[in-house]
PDB file of C-alpha atoms in Angstrom:
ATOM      1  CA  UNK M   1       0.000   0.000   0.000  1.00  0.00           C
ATOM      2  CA  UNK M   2       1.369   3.618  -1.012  1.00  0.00           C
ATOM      3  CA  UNK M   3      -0.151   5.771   2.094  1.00  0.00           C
ATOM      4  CA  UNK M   4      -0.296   5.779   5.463  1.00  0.00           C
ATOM      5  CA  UNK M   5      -0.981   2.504   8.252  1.00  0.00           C
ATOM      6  CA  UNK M   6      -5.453   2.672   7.656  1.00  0.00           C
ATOM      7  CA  UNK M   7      -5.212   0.984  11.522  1.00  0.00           C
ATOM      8  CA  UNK M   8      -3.624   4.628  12.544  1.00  0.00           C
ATOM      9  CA  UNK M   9      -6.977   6.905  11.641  1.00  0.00           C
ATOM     10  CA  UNK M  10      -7.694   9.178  14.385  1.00  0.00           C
ATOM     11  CA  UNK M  11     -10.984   8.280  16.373  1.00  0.00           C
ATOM     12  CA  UNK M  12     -11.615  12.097  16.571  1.00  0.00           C
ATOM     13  CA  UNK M  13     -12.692  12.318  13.411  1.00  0.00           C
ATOM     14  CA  UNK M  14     -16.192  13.086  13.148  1.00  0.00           C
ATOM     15  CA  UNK M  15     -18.690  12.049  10.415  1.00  0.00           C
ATOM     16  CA  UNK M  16     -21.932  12.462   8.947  1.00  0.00           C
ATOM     17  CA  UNK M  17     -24.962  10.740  11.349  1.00  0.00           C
ATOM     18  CA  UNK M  18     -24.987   7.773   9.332  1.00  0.00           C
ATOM     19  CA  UNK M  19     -22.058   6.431  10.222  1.00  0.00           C
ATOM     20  CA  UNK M  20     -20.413   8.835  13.108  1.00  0.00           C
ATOM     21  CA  UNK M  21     -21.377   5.767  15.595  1.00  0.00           C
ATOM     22  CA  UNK M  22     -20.200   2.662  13.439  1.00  0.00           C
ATOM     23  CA  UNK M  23     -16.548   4.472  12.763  1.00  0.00           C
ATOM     24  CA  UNK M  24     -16.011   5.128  16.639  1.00  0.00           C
ATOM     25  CA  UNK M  25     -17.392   1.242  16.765  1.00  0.00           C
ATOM     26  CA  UNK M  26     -14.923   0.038  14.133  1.00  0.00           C
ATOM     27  CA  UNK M  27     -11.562   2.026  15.386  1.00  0.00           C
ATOM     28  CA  UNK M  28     -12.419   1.342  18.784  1.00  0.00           C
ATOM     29  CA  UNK M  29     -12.903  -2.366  18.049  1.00  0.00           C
ATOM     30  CA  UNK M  30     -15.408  -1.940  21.145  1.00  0.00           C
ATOM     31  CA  UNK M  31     -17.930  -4.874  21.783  1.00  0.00           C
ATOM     32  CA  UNK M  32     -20.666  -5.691  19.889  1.00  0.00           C
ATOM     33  CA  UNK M  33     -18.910  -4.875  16.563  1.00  0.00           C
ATOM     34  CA  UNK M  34     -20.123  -7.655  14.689  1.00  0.00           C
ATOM     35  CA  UNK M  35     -23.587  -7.095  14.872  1.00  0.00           C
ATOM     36  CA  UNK M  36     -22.932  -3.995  12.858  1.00  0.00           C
ATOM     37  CA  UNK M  37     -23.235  -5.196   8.737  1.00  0.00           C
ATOM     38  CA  UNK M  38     -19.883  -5.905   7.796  1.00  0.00           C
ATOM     39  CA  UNK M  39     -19.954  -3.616   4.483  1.00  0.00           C
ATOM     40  CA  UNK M  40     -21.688  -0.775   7.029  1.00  0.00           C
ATOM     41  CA  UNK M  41     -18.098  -1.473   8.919  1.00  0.00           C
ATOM     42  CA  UNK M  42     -16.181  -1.252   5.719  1.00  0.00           C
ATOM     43  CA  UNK M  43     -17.666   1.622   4.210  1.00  0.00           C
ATOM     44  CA  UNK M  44     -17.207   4.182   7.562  1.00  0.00           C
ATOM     45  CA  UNK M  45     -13.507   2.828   7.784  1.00  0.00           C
ATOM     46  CA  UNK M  46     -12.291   3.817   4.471  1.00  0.00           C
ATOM     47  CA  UNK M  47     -14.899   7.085   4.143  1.00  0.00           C
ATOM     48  CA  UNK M  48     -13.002   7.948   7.533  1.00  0.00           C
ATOM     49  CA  UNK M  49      -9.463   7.316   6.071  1.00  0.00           C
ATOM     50  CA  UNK M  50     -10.571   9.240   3.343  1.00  0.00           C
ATOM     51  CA  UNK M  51     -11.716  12.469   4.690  1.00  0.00           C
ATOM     52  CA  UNK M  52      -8.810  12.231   7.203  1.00  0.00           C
ATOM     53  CA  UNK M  53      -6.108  11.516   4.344  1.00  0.00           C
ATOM     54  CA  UNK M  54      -4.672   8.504   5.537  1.00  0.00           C
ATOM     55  CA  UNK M  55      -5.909   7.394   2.416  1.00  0.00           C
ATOM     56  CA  UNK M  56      -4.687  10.357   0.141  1.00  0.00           C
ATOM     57  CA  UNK M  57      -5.812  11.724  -3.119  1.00  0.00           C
ATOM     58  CA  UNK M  58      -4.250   9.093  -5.729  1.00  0.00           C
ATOM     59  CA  UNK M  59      -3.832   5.894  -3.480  1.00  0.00           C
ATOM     60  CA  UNK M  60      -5.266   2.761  -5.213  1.00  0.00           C
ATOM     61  CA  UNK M  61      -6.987   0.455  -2.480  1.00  0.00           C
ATOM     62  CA  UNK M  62      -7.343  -3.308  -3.164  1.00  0.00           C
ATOM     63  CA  UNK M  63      -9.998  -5.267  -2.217  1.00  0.00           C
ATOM     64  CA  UNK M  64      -7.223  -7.589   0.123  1.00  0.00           C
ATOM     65  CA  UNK M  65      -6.181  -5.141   2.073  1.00  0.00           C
ATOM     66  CA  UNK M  66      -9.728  -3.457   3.056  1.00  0.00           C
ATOM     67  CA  UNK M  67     -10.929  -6.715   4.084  1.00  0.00           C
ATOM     68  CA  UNK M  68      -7.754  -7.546   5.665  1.00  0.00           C
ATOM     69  CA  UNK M  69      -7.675  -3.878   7.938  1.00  0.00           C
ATOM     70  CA  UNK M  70     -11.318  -4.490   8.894  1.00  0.00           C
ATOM     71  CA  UNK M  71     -11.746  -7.920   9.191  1.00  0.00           C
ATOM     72  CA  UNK M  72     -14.439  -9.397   6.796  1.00  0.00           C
ATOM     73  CA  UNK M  73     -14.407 -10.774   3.587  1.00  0.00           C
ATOM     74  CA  UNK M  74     -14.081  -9.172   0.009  1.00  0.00           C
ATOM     75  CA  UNK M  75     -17.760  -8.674  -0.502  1.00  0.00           C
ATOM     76  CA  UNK M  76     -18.865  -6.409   1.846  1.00  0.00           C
ATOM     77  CA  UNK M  77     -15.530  -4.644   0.305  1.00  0.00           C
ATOM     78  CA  UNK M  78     -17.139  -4.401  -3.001  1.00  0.00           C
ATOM     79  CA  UNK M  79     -20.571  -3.315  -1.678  1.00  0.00           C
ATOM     80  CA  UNK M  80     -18.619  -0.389   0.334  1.00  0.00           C
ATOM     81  CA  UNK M  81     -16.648   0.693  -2.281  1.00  0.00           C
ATOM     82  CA  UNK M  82     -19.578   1.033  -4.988  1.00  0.00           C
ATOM     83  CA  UNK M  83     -21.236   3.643  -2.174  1.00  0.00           C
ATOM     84  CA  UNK M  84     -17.665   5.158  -1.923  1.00  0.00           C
ATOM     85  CA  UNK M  85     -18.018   5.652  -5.523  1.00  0.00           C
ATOM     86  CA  UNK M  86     -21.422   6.702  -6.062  1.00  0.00           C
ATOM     87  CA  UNK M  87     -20.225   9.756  -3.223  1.00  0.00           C
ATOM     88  CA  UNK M  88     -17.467  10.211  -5.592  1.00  0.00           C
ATOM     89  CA  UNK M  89     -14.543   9.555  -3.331  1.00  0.00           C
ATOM     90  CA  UNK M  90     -13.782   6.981  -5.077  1.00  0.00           C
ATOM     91  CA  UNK M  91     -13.599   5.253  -8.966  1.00  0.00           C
ATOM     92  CA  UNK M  92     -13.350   1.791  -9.391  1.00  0.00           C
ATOM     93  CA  UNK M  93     -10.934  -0.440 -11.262  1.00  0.00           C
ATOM     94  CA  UNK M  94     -12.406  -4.035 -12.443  1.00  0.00           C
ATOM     95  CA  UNK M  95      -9.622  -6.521 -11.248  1.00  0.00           C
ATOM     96  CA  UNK M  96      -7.443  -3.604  -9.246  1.00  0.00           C
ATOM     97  CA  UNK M  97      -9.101  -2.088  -7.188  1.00  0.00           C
ATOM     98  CA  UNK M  98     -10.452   1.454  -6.008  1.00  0.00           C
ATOM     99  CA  UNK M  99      -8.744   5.213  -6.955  1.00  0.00           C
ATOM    100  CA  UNK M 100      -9.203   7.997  -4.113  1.00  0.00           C
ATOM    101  CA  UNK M 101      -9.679  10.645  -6.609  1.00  0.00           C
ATOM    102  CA  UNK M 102      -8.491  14.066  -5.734  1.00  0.00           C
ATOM    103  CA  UNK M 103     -10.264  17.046  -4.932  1.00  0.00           C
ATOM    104  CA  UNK M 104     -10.083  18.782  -8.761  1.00  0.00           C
ATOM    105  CA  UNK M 105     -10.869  22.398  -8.945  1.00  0.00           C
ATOM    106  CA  UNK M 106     -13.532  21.446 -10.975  1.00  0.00           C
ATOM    107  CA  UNK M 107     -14.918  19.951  -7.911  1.00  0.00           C
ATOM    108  CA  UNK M 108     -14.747  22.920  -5.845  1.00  0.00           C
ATOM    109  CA  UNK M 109     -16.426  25.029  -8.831  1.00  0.00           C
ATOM    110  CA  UNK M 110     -19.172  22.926  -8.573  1.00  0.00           C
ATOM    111  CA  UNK M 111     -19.856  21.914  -4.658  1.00  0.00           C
ATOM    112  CA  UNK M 112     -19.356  26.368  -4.706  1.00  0.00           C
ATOM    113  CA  UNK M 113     -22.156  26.726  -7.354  1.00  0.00           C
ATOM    114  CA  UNK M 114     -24.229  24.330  -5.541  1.00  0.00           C
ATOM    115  CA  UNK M 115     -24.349  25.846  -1.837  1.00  0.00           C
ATOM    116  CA  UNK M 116     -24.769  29.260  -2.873  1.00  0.00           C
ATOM    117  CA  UNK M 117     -28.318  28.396  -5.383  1.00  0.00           C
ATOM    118  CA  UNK M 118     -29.281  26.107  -2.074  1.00  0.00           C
ATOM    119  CA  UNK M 119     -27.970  28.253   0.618  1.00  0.00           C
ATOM    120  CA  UNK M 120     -29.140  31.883  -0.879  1.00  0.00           C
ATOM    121  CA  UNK M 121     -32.663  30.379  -1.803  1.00  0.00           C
ATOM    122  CA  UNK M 122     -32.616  28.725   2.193  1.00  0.00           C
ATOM    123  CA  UNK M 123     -32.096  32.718   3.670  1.00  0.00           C
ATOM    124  CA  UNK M 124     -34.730  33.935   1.884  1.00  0.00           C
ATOM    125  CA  UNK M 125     -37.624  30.952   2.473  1.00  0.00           C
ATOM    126  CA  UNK M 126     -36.296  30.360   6.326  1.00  0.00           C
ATOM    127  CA  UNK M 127     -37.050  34.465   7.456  1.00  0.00           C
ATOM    128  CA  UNK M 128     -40.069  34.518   8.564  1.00  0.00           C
ATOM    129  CA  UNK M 129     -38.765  31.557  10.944  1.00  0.00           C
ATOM    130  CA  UNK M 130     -36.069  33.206  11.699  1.00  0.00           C
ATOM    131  CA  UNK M 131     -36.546  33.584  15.589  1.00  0.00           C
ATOM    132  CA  UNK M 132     -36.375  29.816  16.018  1.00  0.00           C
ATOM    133  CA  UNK M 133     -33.170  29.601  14.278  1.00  0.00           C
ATOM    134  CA  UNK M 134     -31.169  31.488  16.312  1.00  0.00           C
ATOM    135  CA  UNK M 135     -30.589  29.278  19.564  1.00  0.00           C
ATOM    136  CA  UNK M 136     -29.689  26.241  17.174  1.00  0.00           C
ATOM    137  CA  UNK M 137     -27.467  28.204  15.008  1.00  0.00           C
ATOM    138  CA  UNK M 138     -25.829  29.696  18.311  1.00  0.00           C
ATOM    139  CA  UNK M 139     -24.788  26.753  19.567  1.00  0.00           C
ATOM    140  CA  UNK M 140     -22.934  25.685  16.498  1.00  0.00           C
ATOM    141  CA  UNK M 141     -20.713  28.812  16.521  1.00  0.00           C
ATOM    142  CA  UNK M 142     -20.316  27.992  20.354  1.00  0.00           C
ATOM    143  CA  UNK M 143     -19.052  24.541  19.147  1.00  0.00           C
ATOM    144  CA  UNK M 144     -16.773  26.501  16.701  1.00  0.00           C
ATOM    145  CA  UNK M 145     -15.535  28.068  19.133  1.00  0.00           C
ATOM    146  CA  UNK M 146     -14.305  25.113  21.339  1.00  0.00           C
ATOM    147  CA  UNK M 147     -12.854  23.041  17.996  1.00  0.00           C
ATOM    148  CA  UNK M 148     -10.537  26.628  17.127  1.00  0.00           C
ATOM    149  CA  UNK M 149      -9.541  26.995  20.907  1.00  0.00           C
ATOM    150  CA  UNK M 150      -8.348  23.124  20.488  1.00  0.00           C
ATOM    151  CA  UNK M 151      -7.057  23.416  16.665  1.00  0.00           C
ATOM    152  CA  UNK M 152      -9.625  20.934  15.712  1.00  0.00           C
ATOM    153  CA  UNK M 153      -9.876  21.467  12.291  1.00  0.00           C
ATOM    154  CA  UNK M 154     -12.028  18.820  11.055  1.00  0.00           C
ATOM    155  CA  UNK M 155     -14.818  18.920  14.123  1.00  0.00           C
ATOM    156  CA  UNK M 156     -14.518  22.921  13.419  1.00  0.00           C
ATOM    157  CA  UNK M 157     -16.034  22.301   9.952  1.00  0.00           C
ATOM    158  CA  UNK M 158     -18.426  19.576  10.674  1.00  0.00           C
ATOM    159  CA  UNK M 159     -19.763  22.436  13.524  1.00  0.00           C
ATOM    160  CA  UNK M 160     -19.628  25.241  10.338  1.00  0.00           C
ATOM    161  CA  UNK M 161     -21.442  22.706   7.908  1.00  0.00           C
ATOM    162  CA  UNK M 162     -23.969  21.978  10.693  1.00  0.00           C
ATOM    163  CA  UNK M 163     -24.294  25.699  11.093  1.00  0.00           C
ATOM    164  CA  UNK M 164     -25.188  26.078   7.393  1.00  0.00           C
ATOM    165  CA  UNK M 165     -27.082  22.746   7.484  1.00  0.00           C
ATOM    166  CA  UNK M 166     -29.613  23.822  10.285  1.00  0.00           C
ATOM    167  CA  UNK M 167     -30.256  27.365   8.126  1.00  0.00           C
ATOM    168  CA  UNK M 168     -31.438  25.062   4.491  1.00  0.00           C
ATOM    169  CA  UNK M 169     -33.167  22.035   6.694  1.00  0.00           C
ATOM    170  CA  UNK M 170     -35.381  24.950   8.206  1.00  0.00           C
ATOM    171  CA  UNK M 171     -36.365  26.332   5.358  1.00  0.00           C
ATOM    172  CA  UNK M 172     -38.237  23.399   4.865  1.00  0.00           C
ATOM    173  CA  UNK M 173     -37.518  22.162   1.251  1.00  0.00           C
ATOM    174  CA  UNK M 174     -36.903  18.079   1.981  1.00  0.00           C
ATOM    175  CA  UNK M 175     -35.351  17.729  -1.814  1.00  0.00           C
ATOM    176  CA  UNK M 176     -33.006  20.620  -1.304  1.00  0.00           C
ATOM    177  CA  UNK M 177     -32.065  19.834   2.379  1.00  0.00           C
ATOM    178  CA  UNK M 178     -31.179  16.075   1.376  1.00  0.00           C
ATOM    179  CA  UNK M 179     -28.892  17.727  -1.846  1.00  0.00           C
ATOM    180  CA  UNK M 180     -27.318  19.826   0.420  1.00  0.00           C
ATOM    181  CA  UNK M 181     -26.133  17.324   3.116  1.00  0.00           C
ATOM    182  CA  UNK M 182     -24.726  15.107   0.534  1.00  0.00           C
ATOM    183  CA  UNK M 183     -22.121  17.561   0.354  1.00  0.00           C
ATOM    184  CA  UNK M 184     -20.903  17.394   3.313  1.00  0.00           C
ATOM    185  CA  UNK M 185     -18.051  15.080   3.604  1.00  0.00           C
ATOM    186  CA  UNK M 186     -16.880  16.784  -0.281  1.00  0.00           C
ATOM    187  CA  UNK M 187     -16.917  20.185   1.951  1.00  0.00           C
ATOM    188  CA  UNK M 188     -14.682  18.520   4.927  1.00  0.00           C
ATOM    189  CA  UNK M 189     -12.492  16.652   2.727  1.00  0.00           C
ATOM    190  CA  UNK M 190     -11.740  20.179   0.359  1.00  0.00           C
ATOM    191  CA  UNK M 191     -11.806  22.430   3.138  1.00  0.00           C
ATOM    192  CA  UNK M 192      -9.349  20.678   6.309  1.00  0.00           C
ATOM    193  CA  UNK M 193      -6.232  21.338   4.338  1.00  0.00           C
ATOM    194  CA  UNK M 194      -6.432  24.975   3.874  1.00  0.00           C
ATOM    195  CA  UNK M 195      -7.493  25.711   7.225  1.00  0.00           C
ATOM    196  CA  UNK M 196      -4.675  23.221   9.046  1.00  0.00           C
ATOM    197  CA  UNK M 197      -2.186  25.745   6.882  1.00  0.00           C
ATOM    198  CA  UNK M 198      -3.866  28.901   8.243  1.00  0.00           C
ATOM    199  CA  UNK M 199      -5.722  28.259  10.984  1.00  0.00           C
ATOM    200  CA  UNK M 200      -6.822  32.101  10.937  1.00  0.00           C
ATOM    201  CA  UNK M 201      -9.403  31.545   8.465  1.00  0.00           C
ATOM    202  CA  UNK M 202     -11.551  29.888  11.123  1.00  0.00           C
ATOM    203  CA  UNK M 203     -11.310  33.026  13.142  1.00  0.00           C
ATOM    204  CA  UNK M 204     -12.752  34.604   9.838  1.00  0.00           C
ATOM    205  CA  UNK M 205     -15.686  31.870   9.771  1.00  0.00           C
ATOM    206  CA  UNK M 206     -16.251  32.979  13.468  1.00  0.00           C
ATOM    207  CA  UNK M 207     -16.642  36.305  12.741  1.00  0.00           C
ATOM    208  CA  UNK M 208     -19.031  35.529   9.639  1.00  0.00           C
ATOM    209  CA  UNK M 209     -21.483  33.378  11.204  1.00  0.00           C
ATOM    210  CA  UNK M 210     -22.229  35.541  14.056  1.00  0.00           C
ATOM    211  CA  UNK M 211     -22.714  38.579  11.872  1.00  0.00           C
ATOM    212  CA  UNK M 212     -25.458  36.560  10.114  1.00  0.00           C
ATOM    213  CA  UNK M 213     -27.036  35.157  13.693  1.00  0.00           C
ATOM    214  CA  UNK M 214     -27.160  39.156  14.358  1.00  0.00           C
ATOM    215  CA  UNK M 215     -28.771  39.631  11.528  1.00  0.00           C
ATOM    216  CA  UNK M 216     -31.621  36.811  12.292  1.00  0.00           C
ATOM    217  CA  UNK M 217     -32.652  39.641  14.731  1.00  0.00           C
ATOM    218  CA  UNK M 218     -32.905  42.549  12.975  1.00  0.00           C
ATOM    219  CA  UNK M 219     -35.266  43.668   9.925  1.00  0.00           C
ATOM    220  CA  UNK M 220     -33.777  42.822   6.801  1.00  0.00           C
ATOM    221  CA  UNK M 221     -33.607  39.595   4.696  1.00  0.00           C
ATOM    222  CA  UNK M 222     -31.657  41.438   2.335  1.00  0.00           C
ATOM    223  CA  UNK M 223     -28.653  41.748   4.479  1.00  0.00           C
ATOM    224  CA  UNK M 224     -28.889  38.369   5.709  1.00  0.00           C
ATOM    225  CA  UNK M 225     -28.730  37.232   1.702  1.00  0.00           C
ATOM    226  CA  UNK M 226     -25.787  39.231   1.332  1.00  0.00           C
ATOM    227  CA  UNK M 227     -23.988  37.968   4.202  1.00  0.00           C
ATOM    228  CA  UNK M 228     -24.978  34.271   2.827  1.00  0.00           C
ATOM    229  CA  UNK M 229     -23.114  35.145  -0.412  1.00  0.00           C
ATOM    230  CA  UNK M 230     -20.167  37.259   1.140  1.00  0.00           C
ATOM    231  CA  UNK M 231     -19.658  33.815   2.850  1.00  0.00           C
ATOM    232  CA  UNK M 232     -19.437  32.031   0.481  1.00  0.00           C
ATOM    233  CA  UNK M 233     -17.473  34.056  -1.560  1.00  0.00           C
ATOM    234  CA  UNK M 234     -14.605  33.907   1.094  1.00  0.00           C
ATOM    235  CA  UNK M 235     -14.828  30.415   1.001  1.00  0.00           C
ATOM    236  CA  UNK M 236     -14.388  30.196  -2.788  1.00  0.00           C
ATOM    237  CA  UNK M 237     -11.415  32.342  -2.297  1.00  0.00           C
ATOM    238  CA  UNK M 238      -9.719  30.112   0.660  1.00  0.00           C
ATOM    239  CA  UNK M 239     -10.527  27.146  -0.984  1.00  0.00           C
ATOM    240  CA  UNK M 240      -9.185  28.006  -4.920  1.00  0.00           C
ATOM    241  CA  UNK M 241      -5.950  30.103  -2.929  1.00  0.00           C
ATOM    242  CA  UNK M 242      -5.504  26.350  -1.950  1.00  0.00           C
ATOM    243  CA  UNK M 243      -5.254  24.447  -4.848  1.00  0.00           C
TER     244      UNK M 243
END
């Protein structure tokens, strides 16, 4: 294998609520592991070595070796890598194995494009709610907060993506809100490298969200819009200033 020891993945690496609890299961190796589907096992192993870059951008995984680090068979390998590859993290190879593609700038056009038609149409829908919002979205900045003070970096998006999350799920549009949180883990993966380097852009992502919490309470849905797209327009700018 090219990379990095797949046994070494951190266990504080947090993932989407599918399979947050089966990764901490699997790294742990705590009881009652083997009631959990073994391609369930298999597929929140290598998403986790994935978005944590044990398994880089470029490293070709082999069926042997996946079912060797977790401990099953090659067919709940295959069934984990064709979800890995329908989430586009990976692309497989008949009779090799699976790629770990690289985040392409093409990518990050794209996932960009995509948050700010969901995310700007989400500020506008969600206003009249908007009183509701604000102790939820509060508490995610809070848990900003605590990941900077540590130098969390990956926890410190999954709390800015939750942020974001909570503002499209409210504004009650199942289709978009579904769209939208399949993004997520292309969001972590593109966005922990830049902000390891400069770890001041998360005081920047502070600053942001709490400017549009403030504007929850005030008058004008055209400011919070604008703030909506200013943020994501920084974000575009981190993330291409990284490529």
């Amino acid at each position: 294998m090219v990379g990095g020891d797949p046994a070494q993945a951190p266990d504080a690496l947090v993932l989407g609520d599918e399979t947050a609890e089966i990764a901490r299961v699997v790294v742990e190796a705590a009881p009652g592991v083997e009631k959990i589907p073994a391609a369930e096992r298999v597929y929140a192993y290598v998403k986790a070595a994935i978005l944590d870059r044990v398994y880089p951008g470029g490293e070709l995984l082999t069926e042997g070796e996946l079912a060797a680090a977790v401990g099953v068979s090659r067919t709940p390998v295959r069934e984990a890598l064709l979800r890995l590859e329908e989430s586009g993290l990976v692309k497989l190879y008949p009779k090799r194995g699976a790629l770990v593609l690289p985040v392409l700038p093409q990518e990050i056009d794209d996932v960009l494009e995509a948050r700010e038609l969901i995310e700007t149409h989400a500020a506008a829908k969600v206003w009249p709610r908007r009183k509701r919002l604000v102790e939820t979205l509060t508490a995610r900045v809070d848990e900003m907060r605590a990941h900077r003070k540590s130098g969390d970096a990956k926890s410190f998006l999954e709390a800015d993506r939750a942020f974001h999350e909570a503002i499209v799920d409210a504004a009650g549009n199942q289709i978009l809100a579904k769209l939208y949180n399949s993004l997520r883990d292309r969001q972590v993966r593109m966005g922990v490298p830049g902000i390891e380097v400069q770890p001041v852009r998360m005081d920047k992502s502070i600053t942001a969200h709490q400017e549009m919490i403030d504007a929850l309470g005030g008058n004008s849905v055209k400011r919070f819009r604008e703030l909506v797209v200013a943020h994501i327009d920084t974000a575009a700018t981190d993330l291409r200033g990284t490529r």
